[in-house]
mmCIF file of C-alpha atoms in Angstrom:
data_model
loop_
_atom_site.group_PDB
_atom_site.id
_atom_site.type_symbol
_atom_site.label_atom_id
_atom_site.label_comp_id
_atom_site.label_asym_id
_atom_site.label_seq_id
_atom_site.Cartn_x
_atom_site.Cartn_y
_atom_site.Cartn_z
ATOM 1 C CA ASP C 247 -0.130 -9.008 9.690
ATOM 2 C CA PHE C 248 -0.761 -10.801 7.128
ATOM 3 C CA LEU C 249 -2.748 -9.030 4.655
ATOM 4 C CA HIS C 250 -0.386 -6.413 5.535
ATOM 5 C CA ARG C 251 2.611 -8.432 4.494
ATOM 6 C CA MET C 252 0.574 -8.554 0.654
ATOM 7 C CA ARG C 253 -0.583 -4.846 0.532
ATOM 8 C CA GLU C 254 3.176 -4.512 0.945
ATOM 9 C CA ALA C 255 5.007 -7.235 -1.484
ATOM 10 C CA LYS C 256 2.860 -5.844 -3.743
ATOM 11 C CA LEU C 257 0.626 -9.283 -4.164
ATOM 12 C CA ARG C 258 -2.802 -10.034 -5.347
ATOM 13 C CA PHE C 259 -5.285 -11.540 -3.278
ATOM 14 C CA GLY C 260 -8.913 -12.286 -2.762
ATOM 15 C CA THR C 261 -11.537 -13.963 -1.013
ATOM 16 C CA VAL C 262 -12.635 -17.207 -1.805
ATOM 17 C CA MET C 263 -16.510 -16.655 -1.306
ATOM 18 C CA ASN C 264 -17.834 -20.757 -0.524
ATOM 19 C CA ALA C 265 -14.399 -21.050 2.097
ATOM 20 C CA THR C 266 -15.185 -23.058 5.153
ATOM 21 C CA PHE C 267 -13.187 -21.453 8.184
ATOM 22 C CA VAL C 268 -12.248 -22.620 11.463
ATOM 23 C CA HIS C 269 -10.435 -22.201 14.519
ATOM 24 C CA PRO C 270 -10.956 -22.376 18.315
ATOM 25 C CA SER C 271 -13.919 -20.096 19.532
ATOM 26 C CA SER C 272 -11.882 -17.014 21.511
ATOM 27 C CA ASN C 273 -14.999 -15.624 22.817
ATOM 28 C CA THR C 274 -13.652 -16.024 27.055
ATOM 29 C CA GLU C 275 -10.341 -14.139 26.077
ATOM 30 C CA LEU C 276 -12.891 -11.542 25.446
ATOM 31 C CA PHE C 277 -13.238 -8.364 28.547
ATOM 32 C CA PRO C 278 -16.072 -5.849 27.746
ATOM 33 C CA VAL C 279 -13.882 -2.055 29.020
ATOM 34 C CA PHE C 280 -16.534 0.490 29.518
ATOM 35 C CA GLY C 281 -19.528 -0.489 30.089
ATOM 36 C CA GLY C 282 -19.072 -2.420 26.246
ATOM 37 C CA ALA C 283 -17.395 0.195 24.512
ATOM 38 C CA LEU C 284 -14.424 -1.864 24.436
ATOM 39 C CA HIS C 285 -12.683 -5.033 24.418
ATOM 40 C CA VAL C 286 -9.675 -6.545 26.095
ATOM 41 C CA VAL C 287 -7.820 -9.747 25.468
ATOM 42 C CA TYR C 288 -6.900 -12.265 28.402
ATOM 43 C CA PRO C 289 -5.499 -15.424 27.063
ATOM 44 C CA THR C 290 -5.334 -17.703 30.307
ATOM 45 C CA GLN C 291 -2.299 -18.974 28.819
ATOM 46 C CA THR C 292 0.664 -17.023 30.475
ATOM 47 C CA TRP C 293 2.194 -17.617 27.120
ATOM 48 C CA LYS C 294 -0.148 -17.031 25.302
ATOM 49 C CA ARG C 295 -0.513 -13.300 26.757
ATOM 50 C CA GLN C 296 1.889 -12.345 26.078
ATOM 51 C CA LEU C 297 2.079 -13.834 22.805
ATOM 52 C CA GLN C 298 -0.973 -11.293 22.273
ATOM 53 C CA TYR C 299 0.158 -8.481 24.101
ATOM 54 C CA ARG C 300 4.206 -7.954 22.404
ATOM 55 C CA ASN C 301 1.883 -8.981 18.990
ATOM 56 C CA ARG C 302 -0.387 -6.341 19.148
ATOM 57 C CA ALA C 303 2.340 -3.391 19.521
ATOM 58 C CA TYR C 304 4.294 -4.643 16.800
ATOM 59 C CA ASN C 305 1.882 -5.285 14.610
ATOM 60 C CA PHE C 306 -0.357 -1.731 15.194
ATOM 61 C CA LEU C 307 3.362 0.126 15.757
ATOM 62 C CA HIS C 308 4.304 -1.250 11.949
ATOM 63 C CA HIS C 309 1.286 -1.071 10.113
ATOM 64 C CA GLY C 310 -0.102 2.593 10.349
ATOM 65 C CA GLN C 311 -2.129 1.716 13.828
ATOM 66 C CA LYS C 312 -0.975 3.967 16.323
ATOM 67 C CA PHE C 313 -3.879 5.514 17.497
ATOM 68 C CA MET C 314 -4.520 1.573 18.465
ATOM 69 C CA ILE C 315 -1.159 1.915 21.091
ATOM 70 C CA ALA C 316 -2.964 4.759 22.391
ATOM 71 C CA VAL C 317 -5.885 3.391 22.975
ATOM 72 C CA ASP C 318 -4.576 0.137 24.529
ATOM 73 C CA PHE C 319 -2.664 2.835 26.770
ATOM 74 C CA ILE C 320 -5.802 3.563 27.715
ATOM 75 C CA ARG C 321 -7.591 0.865 28.058
ATOM 76 C CA TYR C 322 -5.305 -2.784 29.700
ATOM 77 C CA PRO C 323 -4.498 -0.526 32.338
ATOM 78 C CA TYR C 324 -8.275 -0.490 33.147
ATOM 79 C CA PHE C 325 -8.558 -3.457 33.220
ATOM 80 C CA PHE C 326 -6.496 -5.059 35.577
ATOM 81 C CA LEU C 327 -6.808 -1.887 38.018
ATOM 82 C CA PHE C 328 -10.533 -1.973 38.254
ATOM 83 C CA ARG C 329 -12.129 -5.368 36.395
ATOM 84 C CA ARG C 330 -9.293 -7.427 38.342
ATOM 85 C CA ASN C 331 -9.403 -5.653 41.248
ATOM 86 C CA ARG C 332 -5.406 -4.144 41.479
ATOM 87 C CA ASP C 333 -3.607 -6.379 39.977
ATOM 88 C CA VAL C 334 -0.644 -4.889 39.020
ATOM 89 C CA ALA C 335 1.482 -7.974 38.505
ATOM 90 C CA GLY C 336 -0.356 -8.596 35.204
ATOM 91 C CA LEU C 337 -0.425 -4.996 34.233
ATOM 92 C CA ARG C 338 3.357 -5.360 33.987
ATOM 93 C CA GLU C 339 3.057 -8.691 32.613
ATOM 94 C CA TRP C 340 0.890 -6.669 29.657
ATOM 95 C CA PHE C 341 2.927 -3.498 30.068
ATOM 96 C CA ARG C 342 6.625 -5.513 29.802
ATOM 97 C CA ALA C 343 4.901 -7.660 26.513
ATOM 98 C CA THR C 344 3.907 -4.353 25.039
ATOM 99 C CA VAL C 345 7.553 -3.020 25.507
ATOM 100 C CA HIS C 346 8.542 -5.832 23.582
ATOM 101 C CA GLY C 347 7.029 -5.387 20.901
ATOM 102 C CA LEU C 348 6.860 -1.142 20.910
ATOM 103 C CA ARG C 349 10.943 -1.971 20.459
ATOM 104 C CA GLY C 350 10.272 -4.825 17.856
ATOM 105 C CA THR C 351 11.605 -7.836 19.573
ATOM 106 C CA VAL C 352 9.998 -9.766 18.532
ATOM 107 C CA ASP C 353 13.223 -12.715 17.609
ATOM 108 C CA GLY C 354 11.538 -14.833 20.297
ATOM 109 C CA PRO C 355 9.606 -15.374 23.383
ATOM 110 C CA PRO C 356 9.098 -12.854 25.753
ATOM 111 C CA ARG C 357 10.922 -13.603 28.921
#
């Protein structure tokens, strides 16, 4: 999102080759689907999942990546129904947060 905003604002930016970026690993939140061809992000904290799903949809819609929304509507239902053994509550949570992002209701935590 930051890259898209800088481009839209016509700001100059670059890469610092000797910079060090320290961030906690999110590898424990990545789960492969379809034999590893795709993956889903499934954070353990409820609030983080809801914000992740909402922000993904919002960013994809507003930054010309509508194809990725379609991909999410394939991989996340597959993940919840087949990889998480018919986790309908998880699928519902994903769907609600994604709809919030598509509607642009990002002015607070999802309900």
